[in-house]
PDB file of C-alpha atoms and ligand atoms in Angstrom:
ATOM      1  CA  UNK A  84       0.000   0.000   0.000  1.00  0.00           C
ATOM      2  CA  UNK A  85       1.267   3.436  -0.871  1.00  0.00           C
ATOM      3  CA  UNK A  86       0.152   6.826   0.409  1.00  0.00           C
ATOM      4  CA  UNK A  87      -2.054   7.488  -2.612  1.00  0.00           C
ATOM      5  CA  UNK A  88      -4.049   4.337  -1.834  1.00  0.00           C
ATOM      6  CA  UNK A  89      -4.003   4.783   1.926  1.00  0.00           C
ATOM      7  CA  UNK A  90      -5.611   8.248   1.873  1.00  0.00           C
ATOM      8  CA  UNK A  91      -8.587   6.861  -0.062  1.00  0.00           C
ATOM      9  CA  UNK A  92      -9.109   4.162   2.580  1.00  0.00           C
ATOM     10  CA  UNK A  93      -9.219   6.579   5.515  1.00  0.00           C
ATOM     11  CA  UNK A  94     -13.013   6.572   5.820  1.00  0.00           C
ATOM     12  CA  UNK A  95     -13.285   2.804   5.396  1.00  0.00           C
ATOM     13  CA  UNK A  96     -10.713   2.531   8.171  1.00  0.00           C
ATOM     14  CA  UNK A  97     -12.535   4.943  10.477  1.00  0.00           C
ATOM     15  CA  UNK A  98     -15.838   3.193   9.727  1.00  0.00           C
ATOM     16  CA  UNK A  99     -14.347  -0.183  10.517  1.00  0.00           C
ATOM     17  CA  UNK A 100     -15.276  -1.641   7.150  1.00  0.00           C
ATOM     18  CA  UNK A 101     -11.823  -2.716   5.954  1.00  0.00           C
ATOM     19  CA  UNK A 102     -11.161  -6.442   5.787  1.00  0.00           C
ATOM     20  CA  UNK A 103      -8.834  -7.728   8.491  1.00  0.00           C
ATOM     21  CA  UNK A 104      -6.027  -8.079   5.945  1.00  0.00           C
ATOM     22  CA  UNK A 105      -6.465  -4.548   4.552  1.00  0.00           C
ATOM     23  CA  UNK A 106      -6.735  -3.135   8.028  1.00  0.00           C
ATOM     24  CA  UNK A 107      -3.429  -4.742   8.987  1.00  0.00           C
ATOM     25  CA  UNK A 108      -1.740  -3.380   5.856  1.00  0.00           C
ATOM     26  CA  UNK A 109      -3.250   0.045   6.446  1.00  0.00           C
ATOM     27  CA  UNK A 110      -2.024   0.147  10.032  1.00  0.00           C
ATOM     28  CA  UNK A 111       1.392  -1.084   9.028  1.00  0.00           C
ATOM     29  CA  UNK A 112       1.682   1.730   6.496  1.00  0.00           C
ATOM     30  CA  UNK A 113       0.433   4.362   8.936  1.00  0.00           C
ATOM     31  CA  UNK A 114       2.922   3.262  11.574  1.00  0.00           C
ATOM     32  CA  UNK A 115       5.802   4.095   9.265  1.00  0.00           C
ATOM     33  CA  UNK A 116       4.439   7.149   7.445  1.00  0.00           C
ATOM     34  CA  UNK A 117       4.307  10.611   9.050  1.00  0.00           C
ATOM     35  CA  UNK A 118       2.284  12.079   6.178  1.00  0.00           C
ATOM     36  CA  UNK A 119      -0.499   9.505   6.318  1.00  0.00           C
ATOM     37  CA  UNK A 120      -0.556   9.584  10.100  1.00  0.00           C
ATOM     38  CA  UNK A 121      -1.005  13.354   9.949  1.00  0.00           C
ATOM     39  CA  UNK A 122      -3.713  12.941   7.318  1.00  0.00           C
ATOM     40  CA  UNK A 123      -5.622  10.466   9.472  1.00  0.00           C
ATOM     41  CA  UNK A 124      -5.379  12.786  12.467  1.00  0.00           C
ATOM     42  CA  UNK A 125      -6.664  15.624  10.281  1.00  0.00           C
ATOM     43  CA  UNK A 126      -9.655  13.545   9.196  1.00  0.00           C
ATOM     44  CA  UNK A 127     -10.494  12.970  12.856  1.00  0.00           C
ATOM     45  CA  UNK A 128     -10.160  16.677  13.669  1.00  0.00           C
ATOM     46  CA  UNK A 129     -12.292  17.485  10.627  1.00  0.00           C
ATOM     47  CA  UNK A 130     -15.055  15.187  11.860  1.00  0.00           C
ATOM     48  CA  UNK A 131     -14.949  16.835  15.268  1.00  0.00           C
ATOM     49  CA  UNK A 132     -14.991  20.364  13.856  1.00  0.00           C
ATOM     50  CA  UNK A 133     -17.921  19.579  11.569  1.00  0.00           C
ATOM     51  CA  UNK A 134     -19.718  18.334  14.682  1.00  0.00           C
ATOM     52  CA  UNK A 135     -19.558  21.830  16.116  1.00  0.00           C
ATOM     53  CA  UNK A 136     -22.121  22.986  13.573  1.00  0.00           C
ATOM     54  CA  UNK A 137     -24.670  21.303  15.821  1.00  0.00           C
ATOM     55  CA  UNK A 138     -24.231  24.048  18.412  1.00  0.00           C
ATOM     56  CA  UNK A 139     -26.895  26.342  17.075  1.00  0.00           C
ATOM     57  CA  UNK A 140     -29.246  27.691  19.728  1.00  0.00           C
ATOM     58  CA  UNK A 141     -32.888  27.765  18.831  1.00  0.00           C
ATOM     59  CA  UNK A 142     -34.112  31.382  18.468  1.00  0.00           C
ATOM     60  CA  UNK A 143     -36.273  32.340  21.414  1.00  0.00           C
ATOM     61  CA  UNK A 144     -39.383  33.350  19.440  1.00  0.00           C
ATOM     62  CA  UNK A 145     -39.292  30.019  17.600  1.00  0.00           C
ATOM     63  CA  UNK A 146     -38.953  28.140  20.866  1.00  0.00           C
ATOM     64  CA  UNK A 147     -41.861  30.021  22.399  1.00  0.00           C
ATOM     65  CA  UNK A 148     -44.047  29.330  19.398  1.00  0.00           C
ATOM     66  CA  UNK A 149     -43.203  25.632  19.353  1.00  0.00           C
ATOM     67  CA  UNK A 150     -43.813  25.236  23.070  1.00  0.00           C
ATOM     68  CA  UNK A 151     -47.152  26.899  22.644  1.00  0.00           C
ATOM     69  CA  UNK A 152     -47.975  24.588  19.761  1.00  0.00           C
ATOM     70  CA  UNK A 153     -47.053  21.678  22.007  1.00  0.00           C
ATOM     71  CA  UNK A 154     -49.345  22.913  24.775  1.00  0.00           C
ATOM     72  CA  UNK A 155     -52.235  23.373  22.347  1.00  0.00           C
ATOM     73  CA  UNK A 156     -51.580  20.077  20.682  1.00  0.00           C
ATOM     74  CA  UNK A 157     -53.439  18.145  23.407  1.00  0.00           C
ATOM     75  CA  UNK A 158     -56.412  20.465  23.455  1.00  0.00           C
ATOM     76  CA  UNK A 159     -59.524  19.299  21.637  1.00  0.00           C
TER      77      UNK A 159
ATOM     78  CA  UNK B 116     -16.317  22.193  22.438  1.00  0.00           C
ATOM     79  CA  UNK B 117     -18.801  19.409  22.410  1.00  0.00           C
ATOM     80  CA  UNK B 118     -17.234  16.008  22.931  1.00  0.00           C
ATOM     81  CA  UNK B 119     -17.418  13.808  19.886  1.00  0.00           C
ATOM     82  CA  UNK B 120     -20.407  11.515  20.291  1.00  0.00           C
ATOM     83  CA  UNK B 121     -19.047   8.060  20.900  1.00  0.00           C
ATOM     84  CA  UNK B 122     -20.305   5.984  18.068  1.00  0.00           C
ATOM     85  CA  UNK B 123     -18.491   2.788  17.512  1.00  0.00           C
ATOM     86  CA  UNK B 124     -18.967  -0.775  18.565  1.00  0.00           C
ATOM     87  CA  UNK B 125     -20.997  -0.089  21.663  1.00  0.00           C
ATOM     88  CA  UNK B 126     -24.009   1.211  19.734  1.00  0.00           C
ATOM     89  CA  UNK B 127     -27.082  -0.382  21.281  1.00  0.00           C
ATOM     90  CA  UNK B 128     -28.896  -3.078  19.363  1.00  0.00           C
ATOM     91  CA  UNK B 129     -32.144  -1.931  17.676  1.00  0.00           C
ATOM     92  CA  UNK B 130     -34.237  -3.376  20.503  1.00  0.00           C
ATOM     93  CA  UNK B 131     -32.258  -1.525  23.150  1.00  0.00           C
ATOM     94  CA  UNK B 132     -32.273   1.669  21.121  1.00  0.00           C
ATOM     95  CA  UNK B 133     -36.021   1.505  20.807  1.00  0.00           C
ATOM     96  CA  UNK B 134     -36.296   1.019  24.517  1.00  0.00           C
ATOM     97  CA  UNK B 135     -34.135   4.085  25.208  1.00  0.00           C
ATOM     98  CA  UNK B 136     -36.250   6.247  22.936  1.00  0.00           C
ATOM     99  CA  UNK B 137     -39.462   4.783  24.198  1.00  0.00           C
ATOM    100  CA  UNK B 138     -39.413   6.704  27.454  1.00  0.00           C
ATOM    101  CA  UNK B 139     -38.928   9.959  25.568  1.00  0.00           C
ATOM    102  CA  UNK B 140     -41.715   9.077  23.160  1.00  0.00           C
ATOM    103  CA  UNK B 141     -44.017   8.172  26.050  1.00  0.00           C
ATOM    104  CA  UNK B 142     -43.224  11.469  27.764  1.00  0.00           C
ATOM    105  CA  UNK B 143     -44.059  13.380  24.592  1.00  0.00           C
ATOM    106  CA  UNK B 144     -47.305  11.531  24.066  1.00  0.00           C
ATOM    107  CA  UNK B 145     -48.194  12.260  27.678  1.00  0.00           C
ATOM    108  CA  UNK B 146     -47.744  15.980  26.980  1.00  0.00           C
ATOM    109  CA  UNK B 147     -44.500  16.411  28.951  1.00  0.00           C
ATOM    110  CA  UNK B 148     -43.393  19.883  27.893  1.00  0.00           C
ATOM    111  CA  UNK B 149     -39.883  19.559  29.320  1.00  0.00           C
ATOM    112  CA  UNK B 150     -39.318  16.477  27.154  1.00  0.00           C
ATOM    113  CA  UNK B 151     -40.399  18.385  24.062  1.00  0.00           C
ATOM    114  CA  UNK B 152     -38.229  21.357  24.995  1.00  0.00           C
ATOM    115  CA  UNK B 153     -35.192  19.149  25.458  1.00  0.00           C
ATOM    116  CA  UNK B 154     -35.878  17.586  22.058  1.00  0.00           C
ATOM    117  CA  UNK B 155     -36.131  20.859  20.167  1.00  0.00           C
ATOM    118  CA  UNK B 156     -32.978  22.187  21.860  1.00  0.00           C
ATOM    119  CA  UNK B 157     -31.023  19.071  21.047  1.00  0.00           C
ATOM    120  CA  UNK B 158     -32.024  18.807  17.410  1.00  0.00           C
ATOM    121  CA  UNK B 159     -32.380  22.421  16.350  1.00  0.00           C
ATOM    122  CA  UNK B 160     -28.812  22.924  15.050  1.00  0.00           C
ATOM    123  CA  UNK B 161     -28.605  19.717  13.011  1.00  0.00           C
ATOM    124  CA  UNK B 162     -32.150  20.215  11.682  1.00  0.00           C
ATOM    125  CA  UNK B 163     -31.412  23.774  10.627  1.00  0.00           C
ATOM    126  CA  UNK B 164     -28.181  22.763   8.858  1.00  0.00           C
ATOM    127  CA  UNK B 165     -29.963  19.971   7.082  1.00  0.00           C
ATOM    128  CA  UNK B 166     -32.811  22.243   6.006  1.00  0.00           C
ATOM    129  CA  UNK B 167     -30.324  24.869   4.801  1.00  0.00           C
ATOM    130  CA  UNK B 168     -28.602  22.263   2.696  1.00  0.00           C
ATOM    131  CA  UNK B 169     -31.874  21.797   0.807  1.00  0.00           C
ATOM    132  CA  UNK B 170     -33.268  25.289   0.533  1.00  0.00           C
ATOM    133  CA  UNK B 171     -30.126  27.421   0.631  1.00  0.00           C
ATOM    134  CA  UNK B 172     -31.666  30.368   2.406  1.00  0.00           C
ATOM    135  CA  UNK B 173     -31.473  30.532   6.193  1.00  0.00           C
ATOM    136  CA  UNK B 174     -34.834  32.185   6.717  1.00  0.00           C
ATOM    137  CA  UNK B 175     -36.593  29.581   4.594  1.00  0.00           C
ATOM    138  CA  UNK B 176     -34.667  26.864   6.437  1.00  0.00           C
ATOM    139  CA  UNK B 177     -35.928  28.175   9.762  1.00  0.00           C
ATOM    140  CA  UNK B 178     -39.475  27.964   8.394  1.00  0.00           C
ATOM    141  CA  UNK B 179     -38.818  24.411   7.286  1.00  0.00           C
ATOM    142  CA  UNK B 180     -37.619  23.393  10.754  1.00  0.00           C
ATOM    143  CA  UNK B 181     -40.657  24.923  12.384  1.00  0.00           C
ATOM    144  CA  UNK B 182     -43.020  23.310   9.911  1.00  0.00           C
ATOM    145  CA  UNK B 183     -41.274  19.972  10.470  1.00  0.00           C
ATOM    146  CA  UNK B 184     -41.853  20.197  14.228  1.00  0.00           C
ATOM    147  CA  UNK B 185     -45.500  21.040  13.721  1.00  0.00           C
ATOM    148  CA  UNK B 186     -45.806  18.078  11.366  1.00  0.00           C
ATOM    149  CA  UNK B 187     -44.207  15.891  14.037  1.00  0.00           C
ATOM    150  CA  UNK B 188     -46.765  17.047  16.588  1.00  0.00           C
ATOM    151  CA  UNK B 189     -49.642  16.384  14.212  1.00  0.00           C
ATOM    152  CA  UNK B 190     -48.432  12.852  13.484  1.00  0.00           C
ATOM    153  CA  UNK B 191     -47.025  11.914  16.876  1.00  0.00           C
ATOM    154  CA  UNK B 192     -50.083   9.926  17.904  1.00  0.00           C
ATOM    155  CA  UNK B 193     -49.732   7.752  14.838  1.00  0.00           C
ATOM    156  CA  UNK B 194     -45.984   7.205  15.316  1.00  0.00           C
ATOM    157  CA  UNK B 195     -45.518   3.685  16.602  1.00  0.00           C
ATOM    158  CA  UNK B 196     -41.814   3.685  17.230  1.00  0.00           C
ATOM    159  CA  UNK B 197     -40.805   1.345  14.418  1.00  0.00           C
ATOM    160  CA  UNK B 198     -37.800   3.589  13.832  1.00  0.00           C
ATOM    161  CA  UNK B 199     -36.149   5.672  16.500  1.00  0.00           C
ATOM    162  CA  UNK B 200     -37.865   8.939  17.343  1.00  0.00           C
ATOM    163  CA  UNK B 201     -34.837  10.830  16.072  1.00  0.00           C
ATOM    164  CA  UNK B 202     -34.806   9.033  12.711  1.00  0.00           C
ATOM    165  CA  UNK B 203     -38.514   9.706  12.340  1.00  0.00           C
ATOM    166  CA  UNK B 204     -38.076  13.419  13.103  1.00  0.00           C
ATOM    167  CA  UNK B 205     -35.210  13.832  10.652  1.00  0.00           C
ATOM    168  CA  UNK B 206     -37.127  11.940   7.993  1.00  0.00           C
ATOM    169  CA  UNK B 207     -39.861  14.547   8.357  1.00  0.00           C
ATOM    170  CA  UNK B 208     -37.337  17.405   8.100  1.00  0.00           C
ATOM    171  CA  UNK B 209     -35.974  15.944   4.887  1.00  0.00           C
ATOM    172  CA  UNK B 210     -39.471  15.558   3.421  1.00  0.00           C
ATOM    173  CA  UNK B 211     -40.558  19.063   4.356  1.00  0.00           C
ATOM    174  CA  UNK B 212     -37.306  20.534   3.043  1.00  0.00           C
ATOM    175  CA  UNK B 213     -37.564  18.661  -0.250  1.00  0.00           C
ATOM    176  CA  UNK B 214     -41.155  19.789  -0.737  1.00  0.00           C
ATOM    177  CA  UNK B 215     -40.162  23.377   0.024  1.00  0.00           C
ATOM    178  CA  UNK B 216     -37.299  23.235  -2.426  1.00  0.00           C
ATOM    179  CA  UNK B 217     -39.574  22.023  -5.196  1.00  0.00           C
ATOM    180  CA  UNK B 218     -41.921  24.890  -4.422  1.00  0.00           C
ATOM    181  CA  UNK B 219     -39.124  27.467  -4.364  1.00  0.00           C
ATOM    182  CA  UNK B 220     -37.638  26.089  -7.564  1.00  0.00           C
ATOM    183  CA  UNK B 221     -40.897  26.878  -9.348  1.00  0.00           C
ATOM    184  CA  UNK B 222     -40.634  30.499  -8.282  1.00  0.00           C
ATOM    185  CA  UNK B 223     -36.964  31.137  -8.935  1.00  0.00           C
ATOM    186  CA  UNK B 224     -34.992  28.512 -10.778  1.00  0.00           C
ATOM    187  CA  UNK B 225     -32.266  27.087  -8.596  1.00  0.00           C
ATOM    188  CA  UNK B 226     -29.220  28.669 -10.128  1.00  0.00           C
ATOM    189  CA  UNK B 227     -25.903  26.878 -10.302  1.00  0.00           C
ATOM    190  CA  UNK B 228     -26.192  26.361  -6.604  1.00  0.00           C
ATOM    191  CA  UNK B 229     -23.596  23.601  -6.823  1.00  0.00           C
ATOM    192  CA  UNK B 230     -21.081  22.341  -9.276  1.00  0.00           C
ATOM    193  CA  UNK B 231     -21.170  19.048 -11.067  1.00  0.00           C
ATOM    194  CA  UNK B 232     -22.116  16.357  -8.587  1.00  0.00           C
ATOM    195  CA  UNK B 233     -19.449  13.668  -8.340  1.00  0.00           C
ATOM    196  CA  UNK B 234     -20.721  12.376  -5.005  1.00  0.00           C
ATOM    197  CA  UNK B 235     -20.718   8.728  -5.982  1.00  0.00           C
ATOM    198  CA  UNK B 236     -17.525   8.761  -7.988  1.00  0.00           C
ATOM    199  CA  UNK B 237     -14.450   6.921  -6.772  1.00  0.00           C
ATOM    200  CA  UNK B 238     -12.104   9.449  -8.238  1.00  0.00           C
ATOM    201  CA  UNK B 239      -9.220  10.425  -5.930  1.00  0.00           C
ATOM    202  CA  UNK B 240     -10.044  12.965  -3.248  1.00  0.00           C
ATOM    203  CA  UNK B 241      -6.478  14.189  -2.864  1.00  0.00           C
ATOM    204  CA  UNK B 242      -4.653  16.253  -5.471  1.00  0.00           C
ATOM    205  CA  UNK B 243      -2.569  13.671  -7.347  1.00  0.00           C
ATOM    206  CA  UNK B 244       0.328  16.085  -7.770  1.00  0.00           C
ATOM    207  CA  UNK B 245       0.997  15.654  -4.072  1.00  0.00           C
ATOM    208  CA  UNK B 246       2.248  12.130  -4.702  1.00  0.00           C
ATOM    209  CA  UNK B 247       5.405  11.004  -6.457  1.00  0.00           C
ATOM    210  CA  UNK B 248       5.452   8.356  -9.170  1.00  0.00           C
ATOM    211  CA  UNK B 249       5.847   5.745  -6.420  1.00  0.00           C
ATOM    212  CA  UNK B 250       2.521   6.868  -4.898  1.00  0.00           C
ATOM    213  CA  UNK B 251       4.228   8.246  -1.772  1.00  0.00           C
ATOM    214  CA  UNK B 252       3.751  11.790  -0.515  1.00  0.00           C
ATOM    215  CA  UNK B 253       5.937  14.338  -2.233  1.00  0.00           C
ATOM    216  CA  UNK B 254       5.049  16.826   0.480  1.00  0.00           C
ATOM    217  CA  UNK B 255       2.855  15.233   3.104  1.00  0.00           C
ATOM    218  CA  UNK B 256       0.320  17.107   5.209  1.00  0.00           C
ATOM    219  CA  UNK B 257       1.604  18.806   8.342  1.00  0.00           C
ATOM    220  CA  UNK B 258       0.399  17.731  11.713  1.00  0.00           C
ATOM    221  CA  UNK B 259      -2.099  20.172  13.215  1.00  0.00           C
ATOM    222  CA  UNK B 260      -0.798  19.311  16.674  1.00  0.00           C
ATOM    223  CA  UNK B 261       1.421  22.385  16.499  1.00  0.00           C
ATOM    224  CA  UNK B 262      -1.367  24.748  15.483  1.00  0.00           C
ATOM    225  CA  UNK B 263      -2.517  26.692  18.556  1.00  0.00           C
ATOM    226  CA  UNK B 264      -5.695  25.218  19.971  1.00  0.00           C
ATOM    227  CA  UNK B 265      -7.269  28.684  20.034  1.00  0.00           C
ATOM    228  CA  UNK B 266      -6.922  28.778  16.249  1.00  0.00           C
ATOM    229  CA  UNK B 267      -8.194  25.235  15.659  1.00  0.00           C
ATOM    230  CA  UNK B 268     -11.232  25.888  17.843  1.00  0.00           C
ATOM    231  CA  UNK B 269     -11.641  29.530  16.841  1.00  0.00           C
ATOM    232  CA  UNK B 270     -14.583  31.167  15.152  1.00  0.00           C
ATOM    233  CA  UNK B 271     -12.715  31.621  11.901  1.00  0.00           C
ATOM    234  CA  UNK B 272     -12.093  27.880  11.645  1.00  0.00           C
ATOM    235  CA  UNK B 273     -15.794  27.299  12.212  1.00  0.00           C
ATOM    236  CA  UNK B 274     -16.581  29.738   9.386  1.00  0.00           C
ATOM    237  CA  UNK B 275     -14.242  27.791   7.106  1.00  0.00           C
ATOM    238  CA  UNK B 276     -16.033  24.588   8.009  1.00  0.00           C
ATOM    239  CA  UNK B 277     -19.416  26.153   7.258  1.00  0.00           C
ATOM    240  CA  UNK B 278     -18.181  27.489   3.929  1.00  0.00           C
ATOM    241  CA  UNK B 279     -16.687  24.108   3.047  1.00  0.00           C
ATOM    242  CA  UNK B 280     -19.943  22.311   3.820  1.00  0.00           C
ATOM    243  CA  UNK B 281     -21.950  24.823   1.825  1.00  0.00           C
ATOM    244  CA  UNK B 282     -19.760  24.316  -1.205  1.00  0.00           C
ATOM    245  CA  UNK B 283     -20.271  20.543  -1.210  1.00  0.00           C
ATOM    246  CA  UNK B 284     -22.562  18.885  -3.736  1.00  0.00           C
ATOM    247  CA  UNK B 285     -25.955  18.271  -2.050  1.00  0.00           C
ATOM    248  CA  UNK B 286     -25.655  14.498  -1.834  1.00  0.00           C
ATOM    249  CA  UNK B 287     -22.385  14.732   0.055  1.00  0.00           C
ATOM    250  CA  UNK B 288     -23.591  17.572   2.212  1.00  0.00           C
ATOM    251  CA  UNK B 289     -26.641  15.635   3.301  1.00  0.00           C
ATOM    252  CA  UNK B 290     -24.548  12.663   4.384  1.00  0.00           C
ATOM    253  CA  UNK B 291     -21.886  14.593   6.282  1.00  0.00           C
ATOM    254  CA  UNK B 292     -24.566  16.623   8.082  1.00  0.00           C
ATOM    255  CA  UNK B 293     -26.486  13.534   9.124  1.00  0.00           C
ATOM    256  CA  UNK B 294     -23.370  11.700  10.238  1.00  0.00           C
ATOM    257  CA  UNK B 295     -21.136  14.345  11.767  1.00  0.00           C
ATOM    258  CA  UNK B 296     -23.596  17.042  12.811  1.00  0.00           C
ATOM    259  CA  UNK B 297     -26.756  15.090  13.647  1.00  0.00           C
ATOM    260  CA  UNK B 298     -24.722  12.127  14.912  1.00  0.00           C
ATOM    261  CA  UNK B 299     -26.536   9.332  13.084  1.00  0.00           C
ATOM    262  CA  UNK B 300     -24.984   5.920  12.527  1.00  0.00           C
ATOM    263  CA  UNK B 301     -24.059   4.797   9.010  1.00  0.00           C
ATOM    264  CA  UNK B 302     -26.974   2.337   8.809  1.00  0.00           C
ATOM    265  CA  UNK B 303     -29.447   4.985   9.906  1.00  0.00           C
ATOM    266  CA  UNK B 304     -28.247   7.403   7.218  1.00  0.00           C
ATOM    267  CA  UNK B 305     -28.458   4.728   4.522  1.00  0.00           C
ATOM    268  CA  UNK B 306     -32.041   4.041   5.576  1.00  0.00           C
ATOM    269  CA  UNK B 307     -33.028   7.717   5.834  1.00  0.00           C
ATOM    270  CA  UNK B 308     -31.702   8.548   2.380  1.00  0.00           C
ATOM    271  CA  UNK B 309     -32.479   5.233   0.735  1.00  0.00           C
ATOM    272  CA  UNK B 310     -28.902   4.668  -0.382  1.00  0.00           C
ATOM    273  CA  UNK B 311     -26.577   1.686  -0.098  1.00  0.00           C
ATOM    274  CA  UNK B 312     -24.010   1.367   2.651  1.00  0.00           C
ATOM    275  CA  UNK B 313     -21.271   1.711   0.049  1.00  0.00           C
ATOM    276  CA  UNK B 314     -22.711   4.942  -1.379  1.00  0.00           C
ATOM    277  CA  UNK B 315     -23.183   6.349   2.075  1.00  0.00           C
ATOM    278  CA  UNK B 316     -19.522   5.691   2.820  1.00  0.00           C
ATOM    279  CA  UNK B 317     -18.246   7.088  -0.469  1.00  0.00           C
ATOM    280  CA  UNK B 318     -20.246  10.303  -0.020  1.00  0.00           C
ATOM    281  CA  UNK B 319     -19.037  10.658   3.549  1.00  0.00           C
ATOM    282  CA  UNK B 320     -15.457  10.098   2.430  1.00  0.00           C
ATOM    283  CA  UNK B 321     -15.630  12.690  -0.327  1.00  0.00           C
ATOM    284  CA  UNK B 322     -17.322  15.186   1.957  1.00  0.00           C
ATOM    285  CA  UNK B 323     -14.848  14.839   4.814  1.00  0.00           C
ATOM    286  CA  UNK B 324     -11.909  14.899   2.414  1.00  0.00           C
ATOM    287  CA  UNK B 325     -13.178  18.148   0.871  1.00  0.00           C
ATOM    288  CA  UNK B 326     -13.663  19.800   4.263  1.00  0.00           C
ATOM    289  CA  UNK B 327     -10.232  18.586   5.398  1.00  0.00           C
ATOM    290  CA  UNK B 328      -8.702  20.112   2.283  1.00  0.00           C
ATOM    291  CA  UNK B 329     -10.224  23.506   2.978  1.00  0.00           C
ATOM    292  CA  UNK B 330      -9.087  23.292   6.582  1.00  0.00           C
ATOM    293  CA  UNK B 331      -5.573  22.425   5.467  1.00  0.00           C
ATOM    294  CA  UNK B 332      -5.475  25.603   3.405  1.00  0.00           C
ATOM    295  CA  UNK B 333      -6.268  27.546   6.544  1.00  0.00           C
ATOM    296  CA  UNK B 334      -4.510  25.609   9.308  1.00  0.00           C
ATOM    297  CA  UNK B 335      -1.485  24.615   7.232  1.00  0.00           C
TER     298      UNK B 335
HETATM  299 ZN1   ZN C 242       1.790   7.235   3.579  1.00  0.00          ZN
END
């Protein structure tokens, strides 16, 4: 496995979908390659940073309206 | 920063998952306002991002989210918990957003909102000039360990991430939002979007690689 192949397997590796043999070869390459190790670490940081987009507070007027809708929802 | 949701081997089996969500569903059906409030707080960000990925405009996306919640309330009594509550809610968001996009598209044609969509292609995601003829890095990426944490976690980085996501083709954007923002498992995303496990993975790979690339330009 060379770097060009390894970078395209990063997601399969992170998802745990590589075969045992490919996983072993992937890990063996990573262990000896600074560039690919850095790339893998960057993919992990990327995933974490994308996750921060979830931190979006609900606007207060919207929340109030939805809570009111919820309260009315049970009324006949 | 929010800790990364732990999502590997220990994911509960479907039966367990259903059980976990059951109590929340029961609370909602019983009219527990705190349960509903917790739900809308938890899902607002991911729902808004997902809606924006369909309709482009933030104001319209906010409408879509609100309409989706109202649709949830109207149908809650009929929801039997065959999927998780969260999957059901996001399925509704996707439906409402798609309907809204069709409506908007009739009014003003969706311009070249995205480039050619290569979401399912297996073409390389890394610039091939970065590798030598032996397939090894010519100039490998630098570790971000030496970049100050304040920069990695800073607002400007977040803006870069947003811009990167917005520039993705829709199919990739949808997958990365559902996986990395909404925190769904791979199987759940395949089911929600009606795509194969392999396509889900390829789209996720292309999306993350594209965001990483834009981050590399900024973080070095
Ligand atoms: Zn390498």
